[in-house]
Structures are given as C-alpha cells and as structure tokens.
XYZ file of C-alpha atoms in Angstrom:
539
model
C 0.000 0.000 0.000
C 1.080 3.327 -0.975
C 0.188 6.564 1.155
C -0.167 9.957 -0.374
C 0.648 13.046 2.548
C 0.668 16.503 1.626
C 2.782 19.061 3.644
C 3.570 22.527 3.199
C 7.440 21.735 1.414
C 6.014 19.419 -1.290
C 4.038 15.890 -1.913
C 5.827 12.730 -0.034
C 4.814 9.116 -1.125
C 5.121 6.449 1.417
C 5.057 2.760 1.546
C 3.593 1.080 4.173
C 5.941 -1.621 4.867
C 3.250 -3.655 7.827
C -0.342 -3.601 6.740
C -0.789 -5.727 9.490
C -0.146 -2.722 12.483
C -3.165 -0.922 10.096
C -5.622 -3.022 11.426
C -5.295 -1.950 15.220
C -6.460 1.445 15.183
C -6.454 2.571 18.856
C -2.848 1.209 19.055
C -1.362 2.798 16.270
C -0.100 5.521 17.853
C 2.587 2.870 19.970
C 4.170 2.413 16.693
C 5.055 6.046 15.819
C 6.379 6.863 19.629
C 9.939 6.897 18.194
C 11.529 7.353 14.864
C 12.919 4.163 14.836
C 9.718 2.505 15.644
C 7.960 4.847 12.691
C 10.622 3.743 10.240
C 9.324 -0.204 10.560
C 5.662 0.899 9.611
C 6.552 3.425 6.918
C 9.597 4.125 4.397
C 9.587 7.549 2.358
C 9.551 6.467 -1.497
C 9.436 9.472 -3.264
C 9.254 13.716 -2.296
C 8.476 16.308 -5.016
C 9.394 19.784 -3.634
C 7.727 22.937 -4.141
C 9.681 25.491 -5.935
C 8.217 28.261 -4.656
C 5.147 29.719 -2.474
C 2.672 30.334 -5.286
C 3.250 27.053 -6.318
C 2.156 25.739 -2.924
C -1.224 27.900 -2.676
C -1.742 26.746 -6.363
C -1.818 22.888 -5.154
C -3.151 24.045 -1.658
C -6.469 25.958 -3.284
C -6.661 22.714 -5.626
C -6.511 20.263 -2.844
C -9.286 22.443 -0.493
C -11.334 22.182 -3.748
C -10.935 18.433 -4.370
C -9.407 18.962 -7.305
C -5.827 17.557 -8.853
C -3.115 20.099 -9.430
C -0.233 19.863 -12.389
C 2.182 18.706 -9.670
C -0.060 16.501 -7.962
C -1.071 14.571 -11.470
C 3.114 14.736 -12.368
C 3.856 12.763 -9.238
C 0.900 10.389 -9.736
C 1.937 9.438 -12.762
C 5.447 9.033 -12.698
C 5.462 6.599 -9.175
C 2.398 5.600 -8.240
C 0.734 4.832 -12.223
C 4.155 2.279 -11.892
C 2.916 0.363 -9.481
C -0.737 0.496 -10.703
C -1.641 -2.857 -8.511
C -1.170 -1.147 -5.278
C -3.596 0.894 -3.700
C -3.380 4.492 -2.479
C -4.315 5.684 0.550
C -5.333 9.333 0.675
C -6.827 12.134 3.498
C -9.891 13.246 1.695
C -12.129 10.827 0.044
C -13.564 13.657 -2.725
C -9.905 13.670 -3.966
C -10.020 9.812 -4.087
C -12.726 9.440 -6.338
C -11.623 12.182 -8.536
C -8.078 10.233 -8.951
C -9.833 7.009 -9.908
C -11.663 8.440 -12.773
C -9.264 10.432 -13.770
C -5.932 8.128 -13.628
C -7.894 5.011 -13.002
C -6.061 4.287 -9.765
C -6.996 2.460 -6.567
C -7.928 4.758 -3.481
C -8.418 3.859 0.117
C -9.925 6.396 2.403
C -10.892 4.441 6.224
C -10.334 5.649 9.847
C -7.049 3.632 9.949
C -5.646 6.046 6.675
C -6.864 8.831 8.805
C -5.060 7.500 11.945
C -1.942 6.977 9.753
C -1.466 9.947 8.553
C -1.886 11.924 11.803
C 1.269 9.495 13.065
C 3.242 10.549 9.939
C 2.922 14.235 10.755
C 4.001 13.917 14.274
C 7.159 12.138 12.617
C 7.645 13.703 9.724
C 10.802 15.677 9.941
C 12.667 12.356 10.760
C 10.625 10.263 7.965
C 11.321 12.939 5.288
C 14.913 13.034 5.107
C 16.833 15.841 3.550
C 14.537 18.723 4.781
C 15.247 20.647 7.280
C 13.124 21.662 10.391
C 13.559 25.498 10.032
C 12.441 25.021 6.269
C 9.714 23.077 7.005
C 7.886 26.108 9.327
C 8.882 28.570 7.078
C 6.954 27.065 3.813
C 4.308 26.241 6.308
C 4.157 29.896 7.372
C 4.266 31.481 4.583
C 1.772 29.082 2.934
C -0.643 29.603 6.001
C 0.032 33.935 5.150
C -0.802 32.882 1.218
C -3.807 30.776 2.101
C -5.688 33.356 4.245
C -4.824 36.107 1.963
C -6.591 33.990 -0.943
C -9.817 32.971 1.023
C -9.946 36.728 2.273
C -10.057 37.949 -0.901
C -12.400 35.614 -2.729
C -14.508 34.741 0.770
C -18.364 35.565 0.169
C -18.488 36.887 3.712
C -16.148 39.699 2.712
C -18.121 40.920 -0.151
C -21.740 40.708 1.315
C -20.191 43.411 3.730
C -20.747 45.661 0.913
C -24.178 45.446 1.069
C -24.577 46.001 4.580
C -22.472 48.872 4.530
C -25.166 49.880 0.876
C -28.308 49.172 2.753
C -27.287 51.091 5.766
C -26.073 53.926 3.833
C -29.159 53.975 1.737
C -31.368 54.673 4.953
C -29.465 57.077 6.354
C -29.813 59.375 2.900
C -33.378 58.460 3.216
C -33.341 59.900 6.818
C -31.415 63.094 5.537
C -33.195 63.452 2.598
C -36.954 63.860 4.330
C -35.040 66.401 6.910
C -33.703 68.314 4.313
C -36.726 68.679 1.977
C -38.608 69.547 5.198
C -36.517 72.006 6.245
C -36.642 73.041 2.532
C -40.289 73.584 1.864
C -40.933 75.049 5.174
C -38.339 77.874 4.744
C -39.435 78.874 1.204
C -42.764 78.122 2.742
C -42.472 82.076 4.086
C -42.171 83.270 0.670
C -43.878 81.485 -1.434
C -46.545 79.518 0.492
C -48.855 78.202 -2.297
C -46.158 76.622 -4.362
C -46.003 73.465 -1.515
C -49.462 73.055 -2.269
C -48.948 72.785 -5.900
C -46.338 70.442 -6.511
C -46.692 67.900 -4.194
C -43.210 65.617 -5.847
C -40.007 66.426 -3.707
C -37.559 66.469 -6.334
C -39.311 68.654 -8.672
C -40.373 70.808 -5.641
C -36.618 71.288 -5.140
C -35.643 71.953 -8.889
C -38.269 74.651 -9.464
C -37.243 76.628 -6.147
C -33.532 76.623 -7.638
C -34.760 77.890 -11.098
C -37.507 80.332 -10.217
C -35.730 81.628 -6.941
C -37.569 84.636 -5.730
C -41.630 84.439 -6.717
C -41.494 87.216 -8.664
C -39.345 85.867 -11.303
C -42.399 82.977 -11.955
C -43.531 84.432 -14.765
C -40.537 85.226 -16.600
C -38.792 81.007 -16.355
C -39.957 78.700 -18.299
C -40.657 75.565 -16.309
C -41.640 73.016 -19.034
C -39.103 71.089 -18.553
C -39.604 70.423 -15.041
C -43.284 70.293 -14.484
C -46.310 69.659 -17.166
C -48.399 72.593 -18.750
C -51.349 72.814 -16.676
C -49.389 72.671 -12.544
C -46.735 74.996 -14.651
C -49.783 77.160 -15.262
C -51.347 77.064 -11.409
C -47.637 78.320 -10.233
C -48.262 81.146 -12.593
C -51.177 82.055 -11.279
C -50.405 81.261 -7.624
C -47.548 83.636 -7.654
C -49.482 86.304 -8.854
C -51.761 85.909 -5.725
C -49.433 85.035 -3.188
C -49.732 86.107 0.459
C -46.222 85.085 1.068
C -43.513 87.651 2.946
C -40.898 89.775 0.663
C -36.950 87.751 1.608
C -33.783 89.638 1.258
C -31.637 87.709 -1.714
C -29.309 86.532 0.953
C -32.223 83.809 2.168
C -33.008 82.856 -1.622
C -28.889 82.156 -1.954
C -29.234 79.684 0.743
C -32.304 78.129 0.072
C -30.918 77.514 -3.271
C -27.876 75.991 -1.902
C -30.248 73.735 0.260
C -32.393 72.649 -2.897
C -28.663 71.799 -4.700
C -27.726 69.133 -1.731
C -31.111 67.534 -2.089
C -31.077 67.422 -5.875
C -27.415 65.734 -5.361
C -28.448 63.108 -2.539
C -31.375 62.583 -4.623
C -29.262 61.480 -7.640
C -26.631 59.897 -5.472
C -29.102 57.679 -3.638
C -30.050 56.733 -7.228
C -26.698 55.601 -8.048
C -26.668 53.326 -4.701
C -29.723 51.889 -5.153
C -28.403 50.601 -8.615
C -25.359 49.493 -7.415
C -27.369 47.491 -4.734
C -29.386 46.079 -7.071
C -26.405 44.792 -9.100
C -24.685 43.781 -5.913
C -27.746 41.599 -4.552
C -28.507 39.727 -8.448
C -24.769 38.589 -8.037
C -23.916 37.558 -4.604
C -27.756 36.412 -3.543
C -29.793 36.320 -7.015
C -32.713 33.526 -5.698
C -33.240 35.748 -2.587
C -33.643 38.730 -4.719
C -35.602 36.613 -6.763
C -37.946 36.085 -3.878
C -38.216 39.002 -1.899
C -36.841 42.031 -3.739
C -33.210 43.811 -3.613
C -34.184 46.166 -0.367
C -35.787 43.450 1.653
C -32.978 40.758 1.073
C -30.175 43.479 1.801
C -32.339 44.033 4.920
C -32.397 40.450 6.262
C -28.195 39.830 5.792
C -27.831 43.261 7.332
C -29.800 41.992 9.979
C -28.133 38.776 10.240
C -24.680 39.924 9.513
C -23.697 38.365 6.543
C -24.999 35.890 3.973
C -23.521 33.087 5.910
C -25.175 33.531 9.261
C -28.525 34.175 7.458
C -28.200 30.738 5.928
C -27.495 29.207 9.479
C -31.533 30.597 10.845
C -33.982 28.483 10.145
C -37.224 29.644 8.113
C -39.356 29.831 11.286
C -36.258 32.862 12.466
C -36.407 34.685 8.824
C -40.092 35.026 9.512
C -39.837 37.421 12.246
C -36.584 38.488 11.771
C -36.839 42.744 12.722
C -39.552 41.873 15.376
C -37.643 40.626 18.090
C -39.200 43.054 20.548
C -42.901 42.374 19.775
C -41.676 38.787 19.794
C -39.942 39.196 23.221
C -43.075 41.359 24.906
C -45.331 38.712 23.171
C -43.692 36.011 25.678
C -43.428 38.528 27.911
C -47.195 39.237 28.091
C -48.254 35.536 26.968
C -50.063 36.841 23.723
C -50.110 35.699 20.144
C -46.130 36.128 18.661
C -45.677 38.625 15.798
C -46.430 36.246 11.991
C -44.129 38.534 10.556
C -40.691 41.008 10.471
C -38.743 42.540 7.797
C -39.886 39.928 5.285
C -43.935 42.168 5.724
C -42.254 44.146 3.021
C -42.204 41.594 0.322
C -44.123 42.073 -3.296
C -45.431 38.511 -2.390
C -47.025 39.537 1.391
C -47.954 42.887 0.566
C -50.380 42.223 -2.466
C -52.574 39.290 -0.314
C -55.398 40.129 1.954
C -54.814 40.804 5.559
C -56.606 37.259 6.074
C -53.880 35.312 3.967
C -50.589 37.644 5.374
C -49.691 35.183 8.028
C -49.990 32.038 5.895
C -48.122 33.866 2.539
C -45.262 34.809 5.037
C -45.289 31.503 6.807
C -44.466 30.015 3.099
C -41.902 32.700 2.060
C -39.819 32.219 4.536
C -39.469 28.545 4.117
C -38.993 28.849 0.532
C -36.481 32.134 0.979
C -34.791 29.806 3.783
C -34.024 27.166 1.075
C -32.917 30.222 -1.338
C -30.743 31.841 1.049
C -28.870 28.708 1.690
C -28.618 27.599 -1.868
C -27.061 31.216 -2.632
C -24.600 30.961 0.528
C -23.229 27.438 -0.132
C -24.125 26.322 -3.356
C -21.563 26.170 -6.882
C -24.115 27.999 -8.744
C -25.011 31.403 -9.147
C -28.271 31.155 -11.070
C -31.512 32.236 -10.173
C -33.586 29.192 -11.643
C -34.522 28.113 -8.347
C -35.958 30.933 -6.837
C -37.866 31.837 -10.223
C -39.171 28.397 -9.530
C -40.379 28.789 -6.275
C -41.780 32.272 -6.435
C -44.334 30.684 -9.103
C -45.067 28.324 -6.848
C -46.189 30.996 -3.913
C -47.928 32.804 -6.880
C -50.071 29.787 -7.511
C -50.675 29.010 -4.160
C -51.401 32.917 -3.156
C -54.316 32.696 -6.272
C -55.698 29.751 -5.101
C -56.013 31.360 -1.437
C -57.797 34.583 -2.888
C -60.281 32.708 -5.187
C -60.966 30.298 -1.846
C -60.229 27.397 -4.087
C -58.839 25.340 -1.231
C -59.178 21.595 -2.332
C -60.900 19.135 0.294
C -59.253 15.500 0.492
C -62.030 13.033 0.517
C -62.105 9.685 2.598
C -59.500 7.679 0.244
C -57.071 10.409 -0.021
C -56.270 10.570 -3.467
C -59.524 11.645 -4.836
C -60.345 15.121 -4.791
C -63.880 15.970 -3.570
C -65.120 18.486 -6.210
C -66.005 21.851 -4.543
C -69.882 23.212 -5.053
C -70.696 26.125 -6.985
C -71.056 29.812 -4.776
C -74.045 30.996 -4.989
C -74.886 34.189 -2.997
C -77.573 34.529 -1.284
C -78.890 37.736 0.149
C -82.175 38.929 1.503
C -83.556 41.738 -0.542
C -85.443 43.874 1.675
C -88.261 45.762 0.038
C -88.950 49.491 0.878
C -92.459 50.331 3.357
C -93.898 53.112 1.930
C -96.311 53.231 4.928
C -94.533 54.618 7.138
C -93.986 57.731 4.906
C -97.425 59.477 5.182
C -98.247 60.689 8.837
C -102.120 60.252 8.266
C -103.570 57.224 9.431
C -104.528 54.557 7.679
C -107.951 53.701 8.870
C -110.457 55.993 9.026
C -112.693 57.603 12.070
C -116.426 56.463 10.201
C -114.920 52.915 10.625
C -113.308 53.194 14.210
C -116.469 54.491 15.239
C -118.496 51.547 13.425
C -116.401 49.210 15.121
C -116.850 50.673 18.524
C -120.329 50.238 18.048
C -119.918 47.042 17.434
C -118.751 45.984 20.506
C -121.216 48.203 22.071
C -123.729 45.821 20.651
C -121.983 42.658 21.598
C -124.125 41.365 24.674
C -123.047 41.122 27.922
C -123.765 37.609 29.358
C -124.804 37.872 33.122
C -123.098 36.158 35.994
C -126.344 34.530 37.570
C -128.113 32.474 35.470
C -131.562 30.635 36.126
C -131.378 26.812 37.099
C -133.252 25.861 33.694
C -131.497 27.515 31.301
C -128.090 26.009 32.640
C -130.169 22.344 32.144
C -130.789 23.073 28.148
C -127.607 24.018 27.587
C -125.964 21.177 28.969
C -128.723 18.753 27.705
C -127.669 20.576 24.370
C -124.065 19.913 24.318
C -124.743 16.462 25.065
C -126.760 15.400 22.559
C -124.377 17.218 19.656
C -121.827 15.378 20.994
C -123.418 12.340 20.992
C -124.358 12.952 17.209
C -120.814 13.786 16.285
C -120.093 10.491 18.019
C -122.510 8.849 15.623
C -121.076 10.352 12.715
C -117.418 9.325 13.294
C -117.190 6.041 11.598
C -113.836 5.290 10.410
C -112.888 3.501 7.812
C -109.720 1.393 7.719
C -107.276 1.538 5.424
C -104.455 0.061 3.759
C -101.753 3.102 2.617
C -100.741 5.386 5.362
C -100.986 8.068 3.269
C -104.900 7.281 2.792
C -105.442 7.406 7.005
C -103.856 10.742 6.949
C -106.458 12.053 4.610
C -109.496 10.649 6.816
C -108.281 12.259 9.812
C -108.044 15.186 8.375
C -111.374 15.156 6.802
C -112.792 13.994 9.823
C -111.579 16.953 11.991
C -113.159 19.405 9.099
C -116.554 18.534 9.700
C -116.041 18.096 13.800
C -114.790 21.620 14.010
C -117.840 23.005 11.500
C -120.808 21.185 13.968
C -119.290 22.902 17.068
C -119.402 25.911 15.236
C -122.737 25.327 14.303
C -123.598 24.123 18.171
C -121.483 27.441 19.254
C -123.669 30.099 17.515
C -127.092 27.833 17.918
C -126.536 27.960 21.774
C -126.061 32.023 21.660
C -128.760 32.713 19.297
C -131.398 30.784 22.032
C -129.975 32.776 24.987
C -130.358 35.817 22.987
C -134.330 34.533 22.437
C -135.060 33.854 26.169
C -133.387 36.989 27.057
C -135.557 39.075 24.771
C -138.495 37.276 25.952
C -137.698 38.029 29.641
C -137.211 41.460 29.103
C -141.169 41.915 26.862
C -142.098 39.939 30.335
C -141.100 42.354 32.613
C -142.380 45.505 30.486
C -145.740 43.784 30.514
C -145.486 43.682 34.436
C -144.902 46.890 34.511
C -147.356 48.417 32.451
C -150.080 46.290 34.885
C-alpha cells in the first residue's frame, strides 16, 4: 500500500511496509512513539518539492477544492501509475474518487488512513529526510500567510459586507433626505406659500425653487421642462396671488444651496440603489428573486452576513426585525408577531390581511431554502428561486379565489367543490310609514266601537233551567258527532292521513254550528224576559 501526505514543502509518497499494524487502530499511535519505531511501519519512497510559495497555494487551493493540481497529477503518474496494482491511501475521500476516474487508480480512504497519517505528521521531519526543520515552518508559514490572503479575498463573507455597509447607507440618505426637503419647503414656505401646495413631488419641488428663486421671477422662467403645462400654469397664477412675505436675496442664496444638496443626494441615492441592485442579483440572485433587492439586503444586514442568514432556520427569517414584539409577546403571553422585515415583500404585501400570516409563513421557508442555496451552493443562477416564487404565486391565487381543495375519505380523490351561490335577503322598501295620516279611518273606528257596544253582555247569575238546556244541548251534539265518526280502515298510510283530516273538518264546523245555535237561544229567552217584565210593569 502506498500513502499519499501533503505538507507545506512538497508531496511525499510512502510505503507502508506492515499492513498488518493498520488493522489496530487505537494502538497505532505505539508504533510512531519513536523514529525508529515509525521507520518499521513506513519508508519515504518518493518527495516532489515545491519550488516556490505560489506554487504551494496553487496545489493548496486545488486540494481544499478536491481537485488535482499539475504537480499533484506529475507525481501520480510518474510513481504511483508504476505500481498500478497497489492501492493508495489518501486524506480526503472527494480527492479519491476524482483520482480514480481520472488516472484510473486504486484509493483507500478508512479511519485507519486517517489515523496513519496523523502518526506521519508527528514524525515527519525524521521520515522525510533531507529537509530541514527550520524550512519546514517557514513554507508552512508562509503558505498559512498565502492561504488566508486567498480565502480573504475571494470569501463571500467579505463581499456581502458591501451590502450592509449599501443598505445602511441607503437609509441614512433616506433619513437626511426627508429632513432636508422639510426644512426646505418650510423655509421657502415664508415666501412662497402656495407653491407646496402645488407640486406635491419632492424632487421637482426642489428643482423649481432653484430655477424660479424669488416668486417674482415665476412668470418670466420657463418651467416646461420640469413640471407639465397645466401645474406649470397654477404656479403662474399662484404667484401672482401670493400672500407670502418679501426675503432679502441673501435667504433665496441659501435656500438655493439647500435645494442643490437635495437634488445631489437625490441622484446619489439613485446611483446606490443601482449598485445594490447589481450587488444583490450577483452575490444572492434567488433571494432577490424572492423578496426584492431592499428586503434581502435588509435580512443579511440583519443577520450579519450571507452566511449567518443561511445558518436561521425559516421559522427565524419570519420574524426576523420583530424581536421586541416577539420578546413582549412572551413577555405578556399573547399571540407572537407572523411577521418582520420579510412584511415588506411584493409577495405579502399584495394578499389580503386574512392570507398575510400564511403567505409569510411560506416565504420564509422557501427564501430559507434560497438563502442557503445562494450561501453554499456552486451555482449562481436564479432558476430556483424563479421556480419557487411561481409556486407561492399559484398558491397565493388559489387562497384569494378560496379554491382550497378538500381530500375526501380515500385520499387521493379530490372531492369536487360546489358552486357559490350568494344569497342575500332583498329587503323591500315600506312606503307606509312615509305618510303621517292614518290609515284607517274615524267612520270605521267608530263603526267598530259600536260594534262591541252591541256585543251582549252575558250575566253572571243564570236561572237553574237555562243552565239544564244548555248542557242537555251539548250532550246530545256530541253524541251525534259520536254517531257520525265512523272510520274507515285503510291500507296506505298516506290514505289514514287524509281521513283524519277530513274527519276533523266537519267536527270543528258542527261545534261551530252548536257554538252560535246555543247564543242565538240565549239571545231569544233573554228578549223574551225582558217583553215579560215591560208587561209587568205596564199592569
């Protein structure tokens, strides 16, 4: 077996003279103690030297990468391809395999290789012969210096620094900018009042103050190219009117100034916003992809760099910005903020305010995955996150239109949703209660008083006899209703339903009948009475 060790001076190829000792891993160490004792295991076959440092970061870079370097294939090939039938052991296994498809050589990579080549560095200034110790730490510093210089330079955590620094930068102007167009419409706001009303745009606010300077000079510029005909007009016209106060051209000099540093920040914050925009597409394009240039800057500025963003998981980007309603949420036991920095988002800020927490919920998973795919992948397309971002699309539709699928008892069938229909109660306007006049009228209130005038009182004492007929009355319709009741059964249900029913019809029309017979006698007898008495009387 052949071992392949890489050290800071150049490549060294050993043979391992007892395959045997390999097997004991936990004792290996013993056999290394001493040089003497290392020399039995392992003899040095072959050392190719580095010439120089750069060729040392050139084959250090290649080896990080898992790839083989001009020196490394030279060696290969001119020992180890001679004694094809022995295998090679190696550190890294990602090297291995790329050797064996490459030179079509035999690679071992086990915790015993890994074992043996930690004993060969402890001896390897008495196994490498011919190199001296004070060499040895020199190539190894100055190949350490080389190394970190090279990762420095090309490390993705050095340039997303530039867009922290961008998006911080970028808020401050915006800060600056609102103070100084403030400050700027309130101080020509004493000479020219009316214009802030006017143009309501900062920027062009700004530019016509430092071309028209004092109001009086409003009818003489020509402001075309700055505003459109008919607000070019209303300044005209305003500044004819104005109730402003007359300034001294000393305060029109250094309002002017003022409008000049907002027209540059203005342009300059521009510029940054570009170079953001370029910045984000080619360090974290899927991210931008998903959320948008300012709110992806946001979130690593947050974070601290790409790399730490990629370590939170998606349930962390979610509310990442709202630690403090998350923390007094806790705090107070109440319902945790659904959302932080990513509430900015196209995605989240075109849904309903029903469907925010669920639309956020899913960008941040699938901006987790993007995030992490643009901090540690090879790639530097955007395919995935143009990918995903349809995906939220379709699933944000399907939310608005309330086409939410139900899974039915097998659960692969879909259970086809019912049609909406809307159904509302239309309520139809009372014109009654428009007209103050009432609706009935007095002739008829007064016949139906008289009605119940009429209506006769029955007394509380009643003779002996007249209770008898009654009663002897009542009795005998009943017993003829009795009589009458003969029913007839049936086969159908149905058919019984009907009887009963037509039997109760004629039952309720007889005591009806027996009702108004009974009052009509009293009403007789009571007349009768009453002629009775009168012809008493007149006796």
């Amino acid at each position: 077996m052949l071992v392949l060790f890489e050290t800071a001076a150049g490549y060294a190829i050993f043979k391992v003279l007892d395959e045997s000792k390999l097997q004991k891993v936990d004792s290996l160490y013993k056999e290394f103690e001493t040089p003497e004792k290392a020399n039995k295991v392992v003899k040095l076959k072959h050392f190719e030297k580095f010439q120089d440092t750069t060729e040392a970061l050139a084959a250090a870079t290649a080896l990080v990468e898992g790839k083989i370097g001009k020196s490394l294939k030279k060696v290969l090939k001119k020992v180890v391809a001679k004694e094809a039938h022995e295998q090679l052991a190696i550190s890294d296994a990602k090297l291995g395999g790329v050797i064996k498809e490459k030179l079509d050589l035999s690679c071992v990579h086990s915790p015993a290789v890994a074992e043996l080549m930690r004993c060969i560095r402890n001896q390897m200034e008495s196994l490498i012969t011919g190199l001296p110790a004070r060499e040895i730490s020199a190539m190894s510093l100055g190949l350490a210096h080389s190394l970190s210089r090279y990762k420095l330079k090309f490390s993705p955590d050095k340039v997303d620094t530039m867009i922290v620094q961008a998006i911080s930068l970028l808020d401050d102007l915006d800060k600056e900018l609102n103070n100084y167009i403030m400050r700027c419409r309130e101080w020509y706001g004493w000479h020219f009042p009316e214009l802030g009303k006017v143009i309501t745009d900062n920027l062009a606010y700004c530019k016509t103050v430092r071309k028209i300077g004092a109001r009086t000079n409003v009818a003489t510029s020509d402001l075309s190219d700055i505003l459109p005909e008919e607000i070019e007009a209303e300044v005209k016209l305003a500044a004819e009117i104005s109730m402003g106060t007359e300034v001294s051209e000393e305060d029109i000099g250094n309002i002017m100034h003022l409008c000049d540093q907002v027209i540059e920040i203005t342009e300059y914050r521009a510029q940054l916003y570009d170079y953001l925009k370029n910045r984000m597409m080619a360090i974290a394009p899927n991210l931008t992809v998903m959320v948008g240039e300012l709110v992806g800057a946001r979130l690593i500025s947050h974070a601290g760099s790409l790399l730490n963003l990629a370590k939170h998981p998606a349930s962390t980007v979610q509310i990442l910005g709202a630690e403090k309603a998350l923390f007094r949420a806790l705090k107070t036991r109440k319902d945790t903020p659904k959302y932080g920095l990513i509430y900015h988002a196209s995605l989240v800020g075109q849904t309903t305010a029903k469907n925010k927490g669920k639309i956020s919920r899913m960008l941040a998973a699938k901006a987790a995955l993007a995030i992490r795919y643009d901090a540690l992948g090879e790639d530097t397309n955007a395919e995935m996150g143009v990918e995903n971002r349809a995906k939220l699309e379709a699933r944000l539709r399907q939310l608005e239109d309330k086409g939410i699928r139900r899974i039915s008892g097998t659960g692969k069938a879909m259970a086809k949703a019912d049609k909406y229909q809307h159904k509302s109660e239309v309520k139809v306007y009372d014109p009654s209660g428009d007209s103050t006049i009432p609706s009935t009228s007095k002739k008829r209130k007064f016949e139906e008083v008289e009605e119940e005038a009429e209506e006769p009182v029955t007394p509380a004492v009643k003779s002996k006899k007249a209770k008898k007929e009654a009663a002897t009355e009542v009795e005998e319709e009943a017993e003829t209703a009795a009589t009458e009741e003969t029913p007839k059964k049936k086969k159908k249900k149905k058919d019984k339903k009907a009887e009963v029913v037509e039997e109760e019809e004629p039952k309720a029309e007889e005591e009806e009948m027996a009702a108004t017979e009974t009052t009509e006698k009293k009403k007789k007898k009571k007349k009768k009475k009453v002629k009775e008495e009168q012809e008493e009387d007149d006796e």
